PDB file of C-alpha atoms and ligand atoms in Angstrom:
ATOM      1  CA  MET M  18     104.658 104.426 129.998  1.00  0.00           C
ATOM      2  CA  ASP M  19     101.153 102.976 129.652  1.00  0.00           C
ATOM      3  CA  ILE M  20      99.407 102.830 126.292  1.00  0.00           C
ATOM      4  CA  ASP M  21      95.881 103.864 127.183  1.00  0.00           C
ATOM      5  CA  GLY M  22      93.612 101.493 125.253  1.00  0.00           C
ATOM      6  CA  ARG M  23      90.452 102.955 126.772  1.00  0.00           C
ATOM      7  CA  LYS M  24      91.265 106.476 125.609  1.00  0.00           C
ATOM      8  CA  LEU M  25      92.207 105.378 122.086  1.00  0.00           C
ATOM      9  CA  SER M  26      89.149 103.137 121.873  1.00  0.00           C
ATOM     10  CA  LYS M  27      86.870 106.013 122.921  1.00  0.00           C
ATOM     11  CA  LYS M  28      88.396 108.288 120.293  1.00  0.00           C
ATOM     12  CA  ILE M  29      87.774 105.719 117.553  1.00  0.00           C
ATOM     13  CA  LYS M  30      84.192 105.038 118.709  1.00  0.00           C
ATOM     14  CA  ASP M  31      83.474 108.800 118.866  1.00  0.00           C
ATOM     15  CA  GLN M  32      84.635 109.150 115.247  1.00  0.00           C
ATOM     16  CA  ILE M  33      82.429 106.222 114.206  1.00  0.00           C
ATOM     17  CA  LYS M  34      79.441 107.734 116.035  1.00  0.00           C
ATOM     18  CA  ILE M  35      79.752 110.957 114.030  1.00  0.00           C
ATOM     19  CA  LYS M  36      79.770 108.963 110.774  1.00  0.00           C
ATOM     20  CA  VAL M  37      76.809 106.820 111.847  1.00  0.00           C
ATOM     21  CA  GLU M  38      74.697 109.854 112.768  1.00  0.00           C
ATOM     22  CA  LYS M  39      74.748 110.844 109.095  1.00  0.00           C
ATOM     23  CA  LEU M  40      73.513 107.434 107.897  1.00  0.00           C
ATOM     24  CA  GLU M  41      69.836 106.838 107.256  1.00  0.00           C
ATOM     25  CA  LYS M  42      70.063 103.053 107.491  1.00  0.00           C
ATOM     26  CA  LYS M  43      72.084 102.001 110.545  1.00  0.00           C
ATOM     27  CA  PRO M  44      74.828  99.369 110.485  1.00  0.00           C
ATOM     28  CA  GLY M  45      73.554  96.222 112.217  1.00  0.00           C
ATOM     29  CA  LEU M  46      75.569  93.759 114.279  1.00  0.00           C
ATOM     30  CA  ALA M  47      74.289  90.389 115.494  1.00  0.00           C
ATOM     31  CA  VAL M  48      76.129  88.800 118.409  1.00  0.00           C
ATOM     32  CA  VAL M  49      75.366  85.140 119.053  1.00  0.00           C
ATOM     33  CA  LEU M  50      76.135  83.552 122.404  1.00  0.00           C
ATOM     34  CA  VAL M  51      75.563  79.855 123.090  1.00  0.00           C
ATOM     35  CA  GLY M  52      75.517  78.799 126.732  1.00  0.00           C
ATOM     36  CA  GLU M  53      76.359  80.696 129.879  1.00  0.00           C
ATOM     37  CA  ASN M  54      80.139  81.054 129.978  1.00  0.00           C
ATOM     38  CA  SER M  55      80.563  83.994 132.370  1.00  0.00           C
ATOM     39  CA  ALA M  56      83.579  85.554 130.587  1.00  0.00           C
ATOM     40  CA  SER M  57      81.707  85.347 127.256  1.00  0.00           C
ATOM     41  CA  GLN M  58      78.672  87.004 128.817  1.00  0.00           C
ATOM     42  CA  VAL M  59      80.840  89.964 129.885  1.00  0.00           C
ATOM     43  CA  TYR M  60      82.409  90.252 126.404  1.00  0.00           C
ATOM     44  CA  VAL M  61      79.005  90.131 124.715  1.00  0.00           C
ATOM     45  CA  ARG M  62      77.586  92.764 127.073  1.00  0.00           C
ATOM     46  CA  ASN M  63      80.550  95.070 126.315  1.00  0.00           C
ATOM     47  CA  LYS M  64      80.042  94.603 122.581  1.00  0.00           C
ATOM     48  CA  GLU M  65      76.353  95.404 122.908  1.00  0.00           C
ATOM     49  CA  ARG M  66      77.137  98.553 124.914  1.00  0.00           C
ATOM     50  CA  ALA M  67      79.630  99.683 122.272  1.00  0.00           C
ATOM     51  CA  CYS M  68      76.961  99.226 119.576  1.00  0.00           C
ATOM     52  CA  GLN M  69      74.589 101.447 121.537  1.00  0.00           C
ATOM     53  CA  LYS M  70      77.298 104.093 121.989  1.00  0.00           C
ATOM     54  CA  VAL M  71      78.124 104.368 118.288  1.00  0.00           C
ATOM     55  CA  GLY M  72      74.471 104.148 117.215  1.00  0.00           C
ATOM     56  CA  TYR M  73      74.383 100.712 115.575  1.00  0.00           C
ATOM     57  CA  TYR M  74      71.380  98.450 115.425  1.00  0.00           C
ATOM     58  CA  SER M  75      72.417  95.531 117.617  1.00  0.00           C
ATOM     59  CA  ARG M  76      70.811  92.149 118.074  1.00  0.00           C
ATOM     60  CA  LYS M  77      71.969  89.864 120.865  1.00  0.00           C
ATOM     61  CA  ILE M  78      70.941  86.241 120.438  1.00  0.00           C
ATOM     62  CA  ASN M  79      71.438  84.167 123.552  1.00  0.00           C
ATOM     63  CA  LEU M  80      70.907  80.448 122.936  1.00  0.00           C
ATOM     64  CA  PRO M  81      70.787  77.665 125.530  1.00  0.00           C
ATOM     65  CA  VAL M  82      73.832  75.414 125.916  1.00  0.00           C
ATOM     66  CA  GLU M  83      71.933  72.435 124.470  1.00  0.00           C
ATOM     67  CA  THR M  84      71.413  74.218 121.110  1.00  0.00           C
ATOM     68  CA  THR M  85      72.298  71.779 118.308  1.00  0.00           C
ATOM     69  CA  GLN M  86      74.799  72.484 115.571  1.00  0.00           C
ATOM     70  CA  GLU M  87      72.013  72.371 112.998  1.00  0.00           C
ATOM     71  CA  GLU M  88      69.962  74.953 114.894  1.00  0.00           C
ATOM     72  CA  LEU M  89      72.963  77.250 115.071  1.00  0.00           C
ATOM     73  CA  LEU M  90      73.736  76.759 111.362  1.00  0.00           C
ATOM     74  CA  ASN M  91      70.124  77.633 110.522  1.00  0.00           C
ATOM     75  CA  LEU M  92      70.349  80.794 112.603  1.00  0.00           C
ATOM     76  CA  ILE M  93      73.560  81.850 110.822  1.00  0.00           C
ATOM     77  CA  GLU M  94      71.851  81.314 107.445  1.00  0.00           C
ATOM     78  CA  GLU M  95      68.952  83.498 108.584  1.00  0.00           C
ATOM     79  CA  LEU M  96      71.358  86.245 109.671  1.00  0.00           C
ATOM     80  CA  ASN M  97      73.276  85.920 106.386  1.00  0.00           C
ATOM     81  CA  ASN M  98      70.024  86.765 104.585  1.00  0.00           C
ATOM     82  CA  ASP M  99      68.859  89.481 107.008  1.00  0.00           C
ATOM     83  CA  GLU M 100      69.113  92.916 105.391  1.00  0.00           C
ATOM     84  CA  LEU M 101      69.278  94.676 108.757  1.00  0.00           C
ATOM     85  CA  ILE M 102      72.414  92.734 109.733  1.00  0.00           C
ATOM     86  CA  HIS M 103      75.833  93.674 108.308  1.00  0.00           C
ATOM     87  CA  GLY M 104      78.028  91.872 110.821  1.00  0.00           C
ATOM     88  CA  ILE M 105      77.707  88.465 112.488  1.00  0.00           C
ATOM     89  CA  LEU M 106      79.788  87.552 115.498  1.00  0.00           C
ATOM     90  CA  VAL M 107      79.572  84.147 117.134  1.00  0.00           C
ATOM     91  CA  GLN M 108      81.158  84.394 120.569  1.00  0.00           C
ATOM     92  CA  LEU M 109      83.839  81.717 121.076  1.00  0.00           C
ATOM     93  CA  PRO M 110      84.371  79.256 122.655  1.00  0.00           C
ATOM     94  CA  LEU M 111      81.286  77.289 121.599  1.00  0.00           C
ATOM     95  CA  PRO M 112      80.149  74.203 123.556  1.00  0.00           C
ATOM     96  CA  ASN M 113      82.129  71.060 122.667  1.00  0.00           C
ATOM     97  CA  HIS M 114      79.317  69.402 120.699  1.00  0.00           C
ATOM     98  CA  ILE M 115      79.416  72.224 118.119  1.00  0.00           C
ATOM     99  CA  ASP M 116      82.077  72.362 115.395  1.00  0.00           C
ATOM    100  CA  SER M 117      83.298  75.989 115.612  1.00  0.00           C
ATOM    101  CA  GLU M 118      85.102  75.793 112.294  1.00  0.00           C
ATOM    102  CA  LYS M 119      81.934  74.735 110.480  1.00  0.00           C
ATOM    103  CA  ILE M 120      79.990  77.567 112.114  1.00  0.00           C
ATOM    104  CA  ILE M 121      82.563  80.181 111.119  1.00  0.00           C
ATOM    105  CA  LEU M 122      82.684  78.854 107.552  1.00  0.00           C
ATOM    106  CA  THR M 123      78.892  79.274 107.326  1.00  0.00           C
ATOM    107  CA  ILE M 124      79.037  83.001 108.112  1.00  0.00           C
ATOM    108  CA  ASP M 125      78.832  85.052 104.913  1.00  0.00           C
ATOM    109  CA  PRO M 126      82.477  86.235 104.490  1.00  0.00           C
ATOM    110  CA  LYS M 127      81.097  89.726 103.804  1.00  0.00           C
ATOM    111  CA  LYS M 128      79.491  89.751 107.287  1.00  0.00           C
ATOM    112  CA  ASP M 129      82.431  88.096 109.060  1.00  0.00           C
ATOM    113  CA  VAL M 130      83.232  91.035 111.395  1.00  0.00           C
ATOM    114  CA  ASP M 131      85.674  88.904 113.391  1.00  0.00           C
ATOM    115  CA  GLY M 132      87.679  88.129 110.248  1.00  0.00           C
ATOM    116  CA  PHE M 133      87.908  84.437 111.215  1.00  0.00           C
ATOM    117  CA  HIS M 134      86.440  82.961 107.998  1.00  0.00           C
ATOM    118  CA  ALA M 135      89.057  81.023 106.018  1.00  0.00           C
ATOM    119  CA  LEU M 136      88.525  83.298 103.001  1.00  0.00           C
ATOM    120  CA  ASN M 137      89.288  86.436 105.020  1.00  0.00           C
ATOM    121  CA  MET M 138      92.201  84.752 106.810  1.00  0.00           C
ATOM    122  CA  GLY M 139      93.538  83.612 103.427  1.00  0.00           C
ATOM    123  CA  ASN M 140      93.261  87.124 102.029  1.00  0.00           C
ATOM    124  CA  LEU M 141      95.195  88.427 105.027  1.00  0.00           C
ATOM    125  CA  LEU M 142      97.904  85.851 104.336  1.00  0.00           C
ATOM    126  CA  ILE M 143      98.288  86.828 100.676  1.00  0.00           C
ATOM    127  CA  GLY M 144      98.085  90.549 101.477  1.00  0.00           C
ATOM    128  CA  LYS M 145      94.724  91.286  99.840  1.00  0.00           C
ATOM    129  CA  LYS M 146      92.273  93.828 101.298  1.00  0.00           C
ATOM    130  CA  THR M 147      90.158  91.942 103.807  1.00  0.00           C
ATOM    131  CA  ILE M 148      88.403  92.004 107.172  1.00  0.00           C
ATOM    132  CA  ILE M 149      91.195  91.911 109.748  1.00  0.00           C
ATOM    133  CA  PRO M 150      90.586  90.143 113.089  1.00  0.00           C
ATOM    134  CA  CYS M 151      89.770  92.710 115.785  1.00  0.00           C
ATOM    135  CA  THR M 152      92.397  92.005 118.437  1.00  0.00           C
ATOM    136  CA  PRO M 153      95.419  92.007 116.079  1.00  0.00           C
ATOM    137  CA  LYS M 154      94.048  95.066 114.263  1.00  0.00           C
ATOM    138  CA  GLY M 155      93.733  96.867 117.610  1.00  0.00           C
ATOM    139  CA  ILE M 156      97.281  95.909 118.587  1.00  0.00           C
ATOM    140  CA  ILE M 157      98.693  97.586 115.472  1.00  0.00           C
ATOM    141  CA  GLU M 158      96.708 100.746 116.314  1.00  0.00           C
ATOM    142  CA  LEU M 159      98.035 100.659 119.895  1.00  0.00           C
ATOM    143  CA  ILE M 160     101.650 100.375 118.724  1.00  0.00           C
ATOM    144  CA  LYS M 161     101.185 103.111 116.114  1.00  0.00           C
ATOM    145  CA  SER M 162      99.659 105.413 118.736  1.00  0.00           C
ATOM    146  CA  THR M 163     103.035 105.523 120.523  1.00  0.00           C
ATOM    147  CA  GLY M 164     104.658 107.093 117.457  1.00  0.00           C
ATOM    148  CA  ILE M 165     107.211 104.273 117.403  1.00  0.00           C
ATOM    149  CA  GLU M 166     108.004 103.071 113.897  1.00  0.00           C
ATOM    150  CA  ILE M 167     107.251  99.344 113.423  1.00  0.00           C
ATOM    151  CA  SER M 168     109.306  99.052 110.238  1.00  0.00           C
ATOM    152  CA  GLY M 169     112.672  97.382 110.774  1.00  0.00           C
ATOM    153  CA  LYS M 170     111.972  96.379 114.379  1.00  0.00           C
ATOM    154  CA  ASN M 171     112.419  92.890 115.823  1.00  0.00           C
ATOM    155  CA  ALA M 172     109.019  91.702 116.998  1.00  0.00           C
ATOM    156  CA  VAL M 173     108.474  88.588 119.095  1.00  0.00           C
ATOM    157  CA  VAL M 174     104.957  87.156 119.222  1.00  0.00           C
ATOM    158  CA  ILE M 175     104.364  84.609 121.977  1.00  0.00           C
ATOM    159  CA  GLY M 176     101.416  82.413 120.955  1.00  0.00           C
ATOM    160  CA  ARG M 177     100.346  81.055 117.561  1.00  0.00           C
ATOM    161  CA  SER M 178      96.560  80.870 117.808  1.00  0.00           C
ATOM    162  CA  ASN M 179      94.400  81.566 114.766  1.00  0.00           C
ATOM    163  CA  ILE M 180      92.692  84.491 116.478  1.00  0.00           C
ATOM    164  CA  VAL M 181      95.702  86.357 117.867  1.00  0.00           C
ATOM    165  CA  GLY M 182      99.208  84.929 117.373  1.00  0.00           C
ATOM    166  CA  LYS M 183      99.091  84.099 113.662  1.00  0.00           C
ATOM    167  CA  PRO M 184      97.230  87.187 112.413  1.00  0.00           C
ATOM    168  CA  ILE M 185      99.263  89.664 114.533  1.00  0.00           C
ATOM    169  CA  SER M 186     102.447  88.074 113.163  1.00  0.00           C
ATOM    170  CA  LEU M 187     101.207  88.652 109.613  1.00  0.00           C
ATOM    171  CA  LEU M 188     100.215  92.244 110.368  1.00  0.00           C
ATOM    172  CA  LEU M 189     103.558  93.054 111.985  1.00  0.00           C
ATOM    173  CA  MET M 190     105.301  91.537 108.966  1.00  0.00           C
ATOM    174  CA  LYS M 191     103.083  93.626 106.672  1.00  0.00           C
ATOM    175  CA  ASN M 192     104.320  96.652 108.633  1.00  0.00           C
ATOM    176  CA  ASN M 193     107.897  95.557 107.856  1.00  0.00           C
ATOM    177  CA  ALA M 194     108.901  94.213 111.258  1.00  0.00           C
ATOM    178  CA  THR M 195     111.093  91.098 111.475  1.00  0.00           C
ATOM    179  CA  ILE M 196     109.013  88.461 113.189  1.00  0.00           C
ATOM    180  CA  THR M 197     109.797  85.615 115.561  1.00  0.00           C
ATOM    181  CA  ILE M 198     106.794  83.485 116.508  1.00  0.00           C
ATOM    182  CA  CYS M 199     107.180  81.581 119.776  1.00  0.00           C
ATOM    183  CA  HIS M 200     104.968  78.871 121.285  1.00  0.00           C
ATOM    184  CA  SER M 201     104.983  76.133 123.910  1.00  0.00           C
ATOM    185  CA  LYS M 202     107.689  74.145 122.090  1.00  0.00           C
ATOM    186  CA  THR M 203     110.046  77.110 121.647  1.00  0.00           C
ATOM    187  CA  LEU M 204     113.470  76.483 123.167  1.00  0.00           C
ATOM    188  CA  ASP M 205     115.003  79.365 125.125  1.00  0.00           C
ATOM    189  CA  LEU M 206     112.096  81.779 124.875  1.00  0.00           C
ATOM    190  CA  LYS M 207     113.991  84.292 127.008  1.00  0.00           C
ATOM    191  CA  LYS M 208     116.792  84.553 124.414  1.00  0.00           C
ATOM    192  CA  HIS M 209     114.259  85.421 121.699  1.00  0.00           C
ATOM    193  CA  CYS M 210     112.454  87.932 123.920  1.00  0.00           C
ATOM    194  CA  LEU M 211     115.667  89.717 124.898  1.00  0.00           C
ATOM    195  CA  ASN M 212     116.259  90.432 121.204  1.00  0.00           C
ATOM    196  CA  ALA M 213     112.807  92.013 120.776  1.00  0.00           C
ATOM    197  CA  ASP M 214     111.967  95.694 120.255  1.00  0.00           C
ATOM    198  CA  ILE M 215     108.285  94.703 120.363  1.00  0.00           C
ATOM    199  CA  ILE M 216     106.792  91.801 122.350  1.00  0.00           C
ATOM    200  CA  VAL M 217     103.196  90.660 121.886  1.00  0.00           C
ATOM    201  CA  ALA M 218     102.189  88.212 124.616  1.00  0.00           C
ATOM    202  CA  ALA M 219      99.123  86.076 123.763  1.00  0.00           C
ATOM    203  CA  ILE M 220      99.579  82.997 125.899  1.00  0.00           C
ATOM    204  CA  GLY M 221      96.813  82.817 128.492  1.00  0.00           C
ATOM    205  CA  LYS M 222      99.153  82.411 131.490  1.00  0.00           C
ATOM    206  CA  PRO M 223      99.200  85.101 134.182  1.00  0.00           C
ATOM    207  CA  ASN M 224     102.456  87.056 134.660  1.00  0.00           C
ATOM    208  CA  PHE M 225     104.299  84.755 132.236  1.00  0.00           C
ATOM    209  CA  VAL M 226     106.542  87.467 130.753  1.00  0.00           C
ATOM    210  CA  THR M 227     108.892  88.700 133.459  1.00  0.00           C
ATOM    211  CA  GLU M 228     111.282  91.652 133.726  1.00  0.00           C
ATOM    212  CA  ASP M 229     114.402  89.572 132.975  1.00  0.00           C
ATOM    213  CA  MET M 230     112.902  88.604 129.575  1.00  0.00           C
ATOM    214  CA  VAL M 231     112.467  92.183 128.364  1.00  0.00           C
ATOM    215  CA  LYS M 232     115.116  94.405 126.792  1.00  0.00           C
ATOM    216  CA  LYS M 233     115.259  98.028 127.966  1.00  0.00           C
ATOM    217  CA  GLY M 234     112.996 100.221 125.813  1.00  0.00           C
ATOM    218  CA  CYS M 235     110.893  97.345 124.461  1.00  0.00           C
ATOM    219  CA  VAL M 236     107.228  97.965 123.549  1.00  0.00           C
ATOM    220  CA  VAL M 237     105.182  95.322 125.372  1.00  0.00           C
ATOM    221  CA  ILE M 238     101.655  94.431 124.294  1.00  0.00           C
ATOM    222  CA  ASP M 239      99.796  92.223 126.736  1.00  0.00           C
ATOM    223  CA  VAL M 240      96.870  90.396 125.139  1.00  0.00           C
ATOM    224  CA  GLY M 241      96.212  87.968 128.004  1.00  0.00           C
ATOM    225  CA  ILE M 242      93.040  88.067 130.058  1.00  0.00           C
ATOM    226  CA  ASN M 243      93.384  85.727 133.013  1.00  0.00           C
ATOM    227  CA  ARG M 244      90.933  85.563 135.900  1.00  0.00           C
ATOM    228  CA  LEU M 245      92.832  84.938 139.166  1.00  0.00           C
ATOM    229  CA  ASP M 246      91.492  83.037 142.182  1.00  0.00           C
ATOM    230  CA  ASP M 247      90.717  86.285 144.001  1.00  0.00           C
ATOM    231  CA  GLY M 248      88.515  87.353 141.077  1.00  0.00           C
ATOM    232  CA  SER M 249      90.923  89.998 139.766  1.00  0.00           C
ATOM    233  CA  LEU M 250      92.195  90.145 136.172  1.00  0.00           C
ATOM    234  CA  SER M 251      95.789  89.645 135.149  1.00  0.00           C
ATOM    235  CA  GLY M 252      97.519  89.819 131.787  1.00  0.00           C
ATOM    236  CA  ASP M 253     100.240  87.507 130.506  1.00  0.00           C
ATOM    237  CA  VAL M 254     102.895  90.053 131.513  1.00  0.00           C
ATOM    238  CA  ASP M 255     104.185  90.797 135.015  1.00  0.00           C
ATOM    239  CA  TYR M 256     103.082  94.393 134.473  1.00  0.00           C
ATOM    240  CA  ILE M 257     104.447  96.004 137.664  1.00  0.00           C
ATOM    241  CA  ASN M 258     108.023  94.841 137.084  1.00  0.00           C
ATOM    242  CA  VAL M 259     108.122  94.788 133.265  1.00  0.00           C
ATOM    243  CA  LYS M 260     106.941  98.412 133.266  1.00  0.00           C
ATOM    244  CA  ASN M 261     110.443  99.378 134.522  1.00  0.00           C
ATOM    245  CA  ASN M 262     112.133  97.997 131.408  1.00  0.00           C
ATOM    246  CA  SER M 263     109.618  98.802 128.717  1.00  0.00           C
ATOM    247  CA  SER M 264     109.230 102.090 126.849  1.00  0.00           C
ATOM    248  CA  TYR M 265     105.501 101.443 126.401  1.00  0.00           C
ATOM    249  CA  ILE M 266     103.255  98.772 127.870  1.00  0.00           C
ATOM    250  CA  THR M 267      99.533  97.980 127.703  1.00  0.00           C
ATOM    251  CA  PRO M 268      97.821  97.471 131.075  1.00  0.00           C
ATOM    252  CA  VAL M 269      95.257  94.725 131.754  1.00  0.00           C
ATOM    253  CA  PRO M 270      92.495  95.730 131.939  1.00  0.00           C
ATOM    254  CA  GLY M 271      92.481  98.917 129.858  1.00  0.00           C
ATOM    255  CA  GLY M 272      94.860  98.018 127.026  1.00  0.00           C
ATOM    256  CA  VAL M 273      94.113  95.526 124.249  1.00  0.00           C
ATOM    257  CA  GLY M 274      90.578  94.636 125.450  1.00  0.00           C
ATOM    258  CA  PRO M 275      88.891  97.988 124.737  1.00  0.00           C
ATOM    259  CA  MET M 276      90.684  98.258 121.392  1.00  0.00           C
ATOM    260  CA  THR M 277      89.331  94.869 120.331  1.00  0.00           C
ATOM    261  CA  ILE M 278      85.836  96.281 120.763  1.00  0.00           C
ATOM    262  CA  ALA M 279      86.655  99.527 118.925  1.00  0.00           C
ATOM    263  CA  MET M 280      87.979  97.466 116.005  1.00  0.00           C
ATOM    264  CA  LEU M 281      84.792  95.389 116.034  1.00  0.00           C
ATOM    265  CA  MET M 282      82.850  98.613 115.595  1.00  0.00           C
ATOM    266  CA  GLN M 283      85.207  99.634 112.777  1.00  0.00           C
ATOM    267  CA  ASN M 284      84.892  96.250 111.044  1.00  0.00           C
ATOM    268  CA  THR M 285      81.094  96.431 111.283  1.00  0.00           C
ATOM    269  CA  LEU M 286      81.135  99.823 109.567  1.00  0.00           C
ATOM    270  CA  GLU M 287      83.459  98.482 106.861  1.00  0.00           C
ATOM    271  CA  CYS M 288      81.146  95.490 106.251  1.00  0.00           C
ATOM    272  CA  TYR M 289      78.165  97.860 106.136  1.00  0.00           C
ATOM    273  CA  LYS M 290      79.835 100.049 103.490  1.00  0.00           C
ATOM    274  CA  GLU M 291      80.713  97.008 101.384  1.00  0.00           C
ATOM    275  CA  ILE M 292      77.229  95.486 101.613  1.00  0.00           C
ATOM    276  CA  GLU M 293      75.351  98.763 101.115  1.00  0.00           C
ATOM    277  CA  LYS M 294      77.801  99.680  98.337  1.00  0.00           C
ATOM    278  CA  LEU M 295      78.833 102.998  99.899  1.00  0.00           C
ATOM    279  CA  GLU M 296      82.157 104.748  98.975  1.00  0.00           C
TER     280      GLU M 296
HETATM  281  P1  LIG P  24      95.344  79.968 122.832  1.00  0.00           P
HETATM  282  O1  LIG P  24      95.217  79.128 124.056  1.00  0.00           O
HETATM  283  O2  LIG P  24      94.598  79.602 121.612  1.00  0.00           O
HETATM  284  O3  LIG P  24      96.885  80.060 122.445  1.00  0.00           O
HETATM  285  C1  LIG P  24      97.881  80.215 123.406  1.00  0.00           C
HETATM  286  C2  LIG P  24      99.237  80.166 122.755  1.00  0.00           C
HETATM  287  O4  LIG P  24     100.213  80.309 123.774  1.00  0.00           O
HETATM  288  C3  LIG P  24      99.518  78.850 122.021  1.00  0.00           C
HETATM  289  O5  LIG P  24     100.054  79.094 120.757  1.00  0.00           O
HETATM  290  C4  LIG P  24     100.533  78.153 122.931  1.00  0.00           C
HETATM  291  O6  LIG P  24     101.490  77.386 122.246  1.00  0.00           O
HETATM  292  C5  LIG P  24     101.230  79.337 123.587  1.00  0.00           C
HETATM  293  N1  LIG P  24     101.823  78.928 124.841  1.00  0.00           N
HETATM  294  C6  LIG P  24     101.226  78.257 125.865  1.00  0.00           C
HETATM  295  N2  LIG P  24     102.122  78.013 126.829  1.00  0.00           N
HETATM  296  C7  LIG P  24     103.300  78.525 126.423  1.00  0.00           C
HETATM  297  C8  LIG P  24     104.595  78.572 126.961  1.00  0.00           C
HETATM  298  N3  LIG P  24     104.880  78.014 128.154  1.00  0.00           N
HETATM  299  N4  LIG P  24     105.569  79.178 126.270  1.00  0.00           N
HETATM  300  C9  LIG P  24     105.319  79.751 125.069  1.00  0.00           C
HETATM  301  N5  LIG P  24     104.098  79.727 124.490  1.00  0.00           N
HETATM  302  C10 LIG P  24     103.114  79.119 125.162  1.00  0.00           C
HETATM  303  O7  LIG P  24      95.010  81.443 123.325  1.00  0.00           O
HETATM  304  P2  LIG P  24      94.491  82.749 122.504  1.00  0.00           P
HETATM  305  O8  LIG P  24      95.510  83.148 121.503  1.00  0.00           O
HETATM  306  O9  LIG P  24      93.103  82.554 122.099  1.00  0.00           O
HETATM  307  O10 LIG P  24      94.497  83.817 123.703  1.00  0.00           O
HETATM  308  C11 LIG P  24      95.651  84.140 124.419  1.00  0.00           C
HETATM  309  C12 LIG P  24      95.286  85.047 125.577  1.00  0.00           C
HETATM  310  O11 LIG P  24      94.731  86.249 125.065  1.00  0.00           O
HETATM  311  C13 LIG P  24      94.198  84.487 126.515  1.00  0.00           C
HETATM  312  O12 LIG P  24      94.472  84.944 127.827  1.00  0.00           O
HETATM  313  C14 LIG P  24      92.922  85.120 126.011  1.00  0.00           C
HETATM  314  O13 LIG P  24      91.944  85.247 127.020  1.00  0.00           O
HETATM  315  C15 LIG P  24      93.434  86.476 125.589  1.00  0.00           C
HETATM  316  N6  LIG P  24      92.636  87.140 124.549  1.00  0.00           N
HETATM  317  C16 LIG P  24      92.363  88.448 124.739  1.00  0.00           C
HETATM  318  C17 LIG P  24      91.663  89.164 123.808  1.00  0.00           C
HETATM  319  C18 LIG P  24      91.432  90.612 124.041  1.00  0.00           C
HETATM  320  O14 LIG P  24      90.574  91.190 123.400  1.00  0.00           O
HETATM  321  N7  LIG P  24      92.180  91.248 124.928  1.00  0.00           N
HETATM  322  C19 LIG P  24      91.151  88.525 122.587  1.00  0.00           C
HETATM  323  C20 LIG P  24      91.556  87.146 122.437  1.00  0.00           C
HETATM  324  C21 LIG P  24      92.270  86.489 123.397  1.00  0.00           C
HETATM  325  P3  LIG P  24     101.101  76.019 121.442  1.00  0.00           P
HETATM  326  O15 LIG P  24     100.507  76.496 120.147  1.00  0.00           O
HETATM  327  O16 LIG P  24     102.408  75.334 121.269  1.00  0.00           O
HETATM  328  O17 LIG P  24     100.122  75.280 122.303  1.00  0.00           O
END
């Protein structure tokens, strides 16, 4: 059965909208895009639309590809000090001449709506309350929406990136799953997958997870967004065939993607409350 990320995302955004209507000062999100990467432009547009839907003040800052690191650092400092802005998101990937890590470390951790700052990542690791990266946070919501208990399950995460693989592994562990983290050097990936009650695929390779790798009844979360030669989108999971084996599966598009945006809206509201000292 599909897990409908669009429906769940809409429900969450509707709830946020009701809260925002009651606020005199609106939460503000700044989204910074450097260059003209077409996928990034789509993501930024979707984030801007979501801000409009929930009633946030949104500021999109589109910089040319030749923007220097210093110029970008100065902009981040300005946004850090801007009282109208509660969340700062720098769309990745940045052009090669800019050090992404340095940029992320310059964002005020209180405004780090992506949860990528080392302080927030560190807090996630040691189990302290923090800003949780949007995609992993959305994945937990998607799994919970099925009613399936995470506690005690065997979860296999394929991919160990800082933005998806590592944080989702920590969150699944926090929810008492037993975690196996796989990557490009993993031997016999299929053996690990066949032992999984939950598979999270965050690889970036179309149709990588096939039916023979998935145990009957497994919950399959497909994080991948891969643009195929014909212009269509594909996940990392061979959706049509894996659907037969899985109990629940997220489609691409319409699964993890919309939830990432809903969680961005949620993180922005959380940053707002912290900064404005509400609740
Ligand atoms: P990265 O490229 O940073 O990481 C990919 C991971 O996959 C790496 O850890 C890599 O292993 C692993 N991998 C690559 N090949 C294999 C293989 N043959 N077997 C096992 N593991 C392998 O990607 P991201 O984590 O940033 O993103 C993953 C996918 O998710 C992409 O398609 C991206 O577009 C999508 N995405 C979607 C989002 C959404 O909102 N839906 C948000 C973020 C990402 P190693 O470390 O050994 O190289």
